[in-house]
Amino acid sequence: MASFRPLYDRVLVKRVEAEARSAGGLFLPEAAKEKPQHATVIAVGPGRLGKKGELTPLTVKPGDVVMFGKYGGDEIKVDGEDHVILREEDILAIIEN
Amino acid sequence: MASFRPLYDRVLVKRVEAEARSAGGLFLPEAAKEKPQHATVIAVGPGRLGKKGELTPLTVKPGDVVMFGKYGGDEIKVDGEDHVILREEDILAIIEN
Amino acid sequence: MASFRPLYDRVLVKRVEAEARSAGGLFLPEAAKEKPQHATVIAVGPGRLGKKGELTPLTVKPGDVVMFGKYGGDEIKVDGEDHVILREEDILAIIEN
Amino acid sequence: MASFRPLYDRVLVKRVEAEARSAGGLFLPEAAKEKPQHATVIAVGPGRLGKKGELTPLTVKPGDVVMFGKYGGDEIKVDGEDHVILREEDILAIIEN
Amino acid sequence: MASFRPLYDRVLVKRVEAEARSAGGLFLPEAAKEKPQHATVIAVGPGRLGKKGELTPLTVKPGDVVMFGKYGGDEIKVDGEDHVILREEDILAIIEN
Amino acid sequence: MASFRPLYDRVLVKRVEAEARSAGGLFLPEAAKEKPQHATVIAVGPGRLGKKGELTPLTVKPGDVVMFGKYGGDEIKVDGEDHVILREEDILAIIEN
Amino acid sequence: MASFRPLYDRVLVKRVEAEARSAGGLFLPEAAKEKPQHATVIAVGPGRLGKKGELTPLTVKPGDVVMFGKYGGDEIKVDGEDHVILREEDILAIIEN
């Protein structure tokens, strides 16, 4: 399988299915099309780029379950499955069980 | 129950019902759809991110009752109840009794 | 009565009635809907937030009569009366008698 | 009469009547509605606010005759007469006789 | 005649007539309404204002023939003749014979 | 063949054909017109320009396979074949096999 | 002939005719109206202006063949021929044979 290396502050995530989430019983979006979304972080960039070329590492890491807003991010397919790639600032929160 | 950790300067709030607020007798929105809104802070991020990666802690803390404007924030459901997640700069004021 | 603590550079003001102002005889808006407005400052935030987390105190203080532009600010009700909450940069001037 | 204290880099001006200006014979706007405008500075703020809270004093001072663009500025009435309050950066030039 | 002192990085220019330019034989706009324009610099401001209040002197000086873009600048009349006042950054080039 | 030297943080890329990518079996765009796109980096600029004139070298290098969003970038032909030139910040990730 | 001195980071270029470019056989725009364009640099400004008044010299120099995007730049005539004046950041790449 190919390795996917996001640049700078980009984060690759894979949506958590609504069914899977309901099973956990906790976070239910009201309407899929209009609501923030849950996802598992698959890969993260090396950090956000400062004005002098320095990198600030990201907070999220692979395996984190995150919630992101409905705007921002590009839909892509990796290994035939839907993923989203977005900037870390489009991620709203990390959800821990 | 899952733990919800907002990133950076994000804040998770839960709206205070209009009835509950009227009981307190103090702050009444004129029309729900067009007015700022009251909410209780549920969880706060670690701080707003500066240009060099430093974090400035937020002013609001869990338990605070806050008022926020009608724009900004994403509607989400946590444990089946409506919540809003927004940036601290979208919060207008803290209300203390 | 509840205490209302604006955040950062937010300012809570209460409009001065046109009649009251005419009595003072000085500043008359041409048409209420299209003109800047007079108000008394009720509460002010601790200061505008700088890039490094420092606060610069505001210039206006509770009791000041100020004029603000027609844009900016959220209409809210406090104790059943109309107020406006805005950023200090939306305030144009302080009026002293 | 009330004192009018503009905040920061705001400037209160009073338009110079076209007739008065024609008498001076020098600067004639082509069409009042679409052109920059002449005015006398009535009051100025203490200075533009820098990122660290420092104030840079304005260049214009009360009594200056200035020209400003057609955009920017709020129309207000002071003592029953039309005035304009604008930021100093909306002022194009000082006119000296 | 009145003296016209542009503020900061503002520049007062007077258009060079198309005929006069054709006589020089060099720079011909394709269509007056849609093209950059030639002008003679009449007066310049003291410099562009930096974040700490310092002024950086302008490059253009009175007497320079300059070309400016079709956007930016306010049309004004000085001594009954059309002039344009613009920021130096709206000036594209200085033309020297 | 001519040499193509992108300026600053510009990157010249050549799209990887969908067929070629399917053969690799990994990354399939859902719909060519609406999705991010894969490409091989052909040439990169010397670095992004800082405020003081310093250059921060880019992360991507010639030969990298990258994915970029659907917005940003100019379509150009080099040696009769379609290429895209974009800023490095429009590149989402590097894909390694 | 008059001398044309672009200000700051402005660059004066003259389009390379499509025929001339085809003869070179290398870079062919797909459709003139919608594509980036080739041009020869005729004159360059002294450098981009920093916040403290310092100038950072440009990368392109007279004689360079460059490609620029379809947006940005003003069409002008110099000595009766079409030219374009643009900022260096609107130039995508230098082409060397």
PDB file of C-alpha atoms in Angstrom, chain D:
ATOM      1  CA  MET D   1     -22.134  72.463  24.365  1.00  0.00           C
ATOM      2  CA  ALA D   2     -21.113  68.869  24.691  1.00  0.00           C
ATOM      3  CA  SER D   3     -17.566  67.838  23.975  1.00  0.00           C
ATOM      4  CA  PHE D   4     -17.060  65.221  21.326  1.00  0.00           C
ATOM      5  CA  ARG D   5     -13.961  63.016  21.805  1.00  0.00           C
ATOM      6  CA  PRO D   6     -13.273  60.713  18.840  1.00  0.00           C
ATOM      7  CA  LEU D   7     -11.653  57.387  19.776  1.00  0.00           C
ATOM      8  CA  TYR D   8      -8.219  56.345  18.516  1.00  0.00           C
ATOM      9  CA  ASP D   9      -7.815  57.394  14.847  1.00  0.00           C
ATOM     10  CA  ARG D  10     -11.339  58.721  14.344  1.00  0.00           C
ATOM     11  CA  VAL D  11     -11.754  62.324  13.157  1.00  0.00           C
ATOM     12  CA  LEU D  12     -14.894  64.486  13.360  1.00  0.00           C
ATOM     13  CA  VAL D  13     -15.254  66.847  10.409  1.00  0.00           C
ATOM     14  CA  LYS D  14     -17.854  69.316   9.196  1.00  0.00           C
ATOM     15  CA  ARG D  15     -18.360  69.737   5.479  1.00  0.00           C
ATOM     16  CA  VAL D  16     -17.392  73.056   3.916  1.00  0.00           C
ATOM     17  CA  GLU D  17     -20.328  74.333   1.866  1.00  0.00           C
ATOM     18  CA  ALA D  18     -19.759  74.304  -1.898  1.00  0.00           C
ATOM     19  CA  GLU D  19     -20.600  78.036  -2.054  1.00  0.00           C
ATOM     20  CA  ALA D  20     -17.997  78.875   0.544  1.00  0.00           C
ATOM     21  CA  ARG D  21     -15.471  76.877  -1.345  1.00  0.00           C
ATOM     22  CA  SER D  22     -16.305  78.454  -4.696  1.00  0.00           C
ATOM     23  CA  ALA D  23     -15.767  81.790  -3.058  1.00  0.00           C
ATOM     24  CA  GLY D  24     -12.244  80.699  -2.291  1.00  0.00           C
ATOM     25  CA  GLY D  25     -12.196  79.822  -5.974  1.00  0.00           C
ATOM     26  CA  LEU D  26      -9.978  76.835  -5.788  1.00  0.00           C
ATOM     27  CA  PHE D  27     -11.330  73.358  -5.246  1.00  0.00           C
ATOM     28  CA  LEU D  28     -14.598  72.481  -6.930  1.00  0.00           C
ATOM     29  CA  PRO D  29     -16.093  69.023  -6.774  1.00  0.00           C
ATOM     30  CA  GLU D  30     -17.526  67.901 -10.107  1.00  0.00           C
ATOM     31  CA  ALA D  31     -20.670  66.370  -8.693  1.00  0.00           C
ATOM     32  CA  ALA D  32     -21.420  66.482  -5.009  1.00  0.00           C
ATOM     33  CA  LYS D  33     -22.771  62.982  -4.757  1.00  0.00           C
ATOM     34  CA  GLU D  34     -19.922  61.190  -6.505  1.00  0.00           C
ATOM     35  CA  LYS D  35     -16.856  63.191  -5.535  1.00  0.00           C
ATOM     36  CA  PRO D  36     -14.418  63.604  -2.638  1.00  0.00           C
ATOM     37  CA  GLN D  37     -15.471  66.277  -0.216  1.00  0.00           C
ATOM     38  CA  HIS D  38     -13.987  69.181   1.689  1.00  0.00           C
ATOM     39  CA  ALA D  39     -14.452  69.584   5.383  1.00  0.00           C
ATOM     40  CA  THR D  40     -13.049  71.321   8.412  1.00  0.00           C
ATOM     41  CA  VAL D  41     -11.612  69.129  11.154  1.00  0.00           C
ATOM     42  CA  ILE D  42     -13.545  69.655  14.395  1.00  0.00           C
ATOM     43  CA  ALA D  43     -12.016  67.039  16.685  1.00  0.00           C
ATOM     44  CA  VAL D  44      -9.436  64.278  16.433  1.00  0.00           C
ATOM     45  CA  GLY D  45      -8.777  61.098  18.358  1.00  0.00           C
ATOM     46  CA  PRO D  46      -5.611  60.560  20.440  1.00  0.00           C
ATOM     47  CA  GLY D  47      -3.919  58.416  17.789  1.00  0.00           C
ATOM     48  CA  ARG D  48      -4.049  55.163  15.905  1.00  0.00           C
ATOM     49  CA  LEU D  49      -3.671  52.118  18.121  1.00  0.00           C
ATOM     50  CA  GLY D  50      -0.672  49.868  17.501  1.00  0.00           C
ATOM     51  CA  LYS D  51      -0.448  46.146  18.160  1.00  0.00           C
ATOM     52  CA  LYS D  52       1.145  46.672  21.550  1.00  0.00           C
ATOM     53  CA  GLY D  53      -1.301  49.310  22.710  1.00  0.00           C
ATOM     54  CA  GLU D  54       0.837  52.304  21.740  1.00  0.00           C
ATOM     55  CA  LEU D  55      -0.798  55.325  20.103  1.00  0.00           C
ATOM     56  CA  THR D  56       0.599  57.083  17.025  1.00  0.00           C
ATOM     57  CA  PRO D  57      -0.688  60.686  17.005  1.00  0.00           C
ATOM     58  CA  LEU D  58      -2.677  61.771  13.970  1.00  0.00           C
ATOM     59  CA  THR D  59      -1.429  64.226  11.368  1.00  0.00           C
ATOM     60  CA  VAL D  60      -4.591  66.284  11.018  1.00  0.00           C
ATOM     61  CA  LYS D  61      -5.620  68.720  13.734  1.00  0.00           C
ATOM     62  CA  PRO D  62      -8.722  70.765  14.560  1.00  0.00           C
ATOM     63  CA  GLY D  63      -9.123  73.635  12.118  1.00  0.00           C
ATOM     64  CA  ASP D  64      -7.458  71.869   9.187  1.00  0.00           C
ATOM     65  CA  VAL D  65      -9.398  71.888   5.940  1.00  0.00           C
ATOM     66  CA  VAL D  66      -9.250  68.401   4.507  1.00  0.00           C
ATOM     67  CA  MET D  67     -10.509  66.480   1.520  1.00  0.00           C
ATOM     68  CA  PHE D  68     -11.914  63.013   1.970  1.00  0.00           C
ATOM     69  CA  GLY D  69     -13.172  60.280  -0.370  1.00  0.00           C
ATOM     70  CA  LYS D  70     -16.783  59.430  -1.000  1.00  0.00           C
ATOM     71  CA  TYR D  71     -16.588  56.133   0.865  1.00  0.00           C
ATOM     72  CA  GLY D  72     -15.931  55.733   4.551  1.00  0.00           C
ATOM     73  CA  GLY D  73     -17.266  57.804   7.397  1.00  0.00           C
ATOM     74  CA  ASP D  74     -20.571  57.983   9.232  1.00  0.00           C
ATOM     75  CA  GLU D  75     -22.953  60.886   8.846  1.00  0.00           C
ATOM     76  CA  ILE D  76     -23.965  62.345  12.216  1.00  0.00           C
ATOM     77  CA  LYS D  77     -25.618  65.492  13.520  1.00  0.00           C
ATOM     78  CA  VAL D  78     -23.859  67.585  16.166  1.00  0.00           C
ATOM     79  CA  ASP D  79     -25.755  70.596  17.513  1.00  0.00           C
ATOM     80  CA  GLY D  80     -28.238  70.100  14.714  1.00  0.00           C
ATOM     81  CA  GLU D  81     -25.694  70.332  11.916  1.00  0.00           C
ATOM     82  CA  ASP D  82     -24.379  67.602   9.644  1.00  0.00           C
ATOM     83  CA  HIS D  83     -20.975  66.233  10.457  1.00  0.00           C
ATOM     84  CA  VAL D  84     -18.986  63.227   9.340  1.00  0.00           C
ATOM     85  CA  ILE D  85     -16.859  61.002  11.524  1.00  0.00           C
ATOM     86  CA  LEU D  86     -14.213  58.956   9.736  1.00  0.00           C
ATOM     87  CA  ARG D  87     -10.833  57.339  10.222  1.00  0.00           C
ATOM     88  CA  GLU D  88      -7.809  59.479   9.400  1.00  0.00           C
ATOM     89  CA  GLU D  89      -6.821  57.035   6.639  1.00  0.00           C
ATOM     90  CA  ASP D  90      -9.988  58.053   4.783  1.00  0.00           C
ATOM     91  CA  ILE D  91      -8.670  61.617   4.597  1.00  0.00           C
ATOM     92  CA  LEU D  92      -6.824  62.267   1.343  1.00  0.00           C
ATOM     93  CA  ALA D  93      -5.137  65.607   1.880  1.00  0.00           C
ATOM     94  CA  ILE D  94      -4.914  68.800   3.892  1.00  0.00           C
ATOM     95  CA  ILE D  95      -5.606  72.016   1.990  1.00  0.00           C
ATOM     96  CA  GLU D  96      -3.778  75.151   3.058  1.00  0.00           C
ATOM     97  CA  ASN D  97      -4.435  78.659   1.816  1.00  0.00           C
TER      98      ASN D  97
END
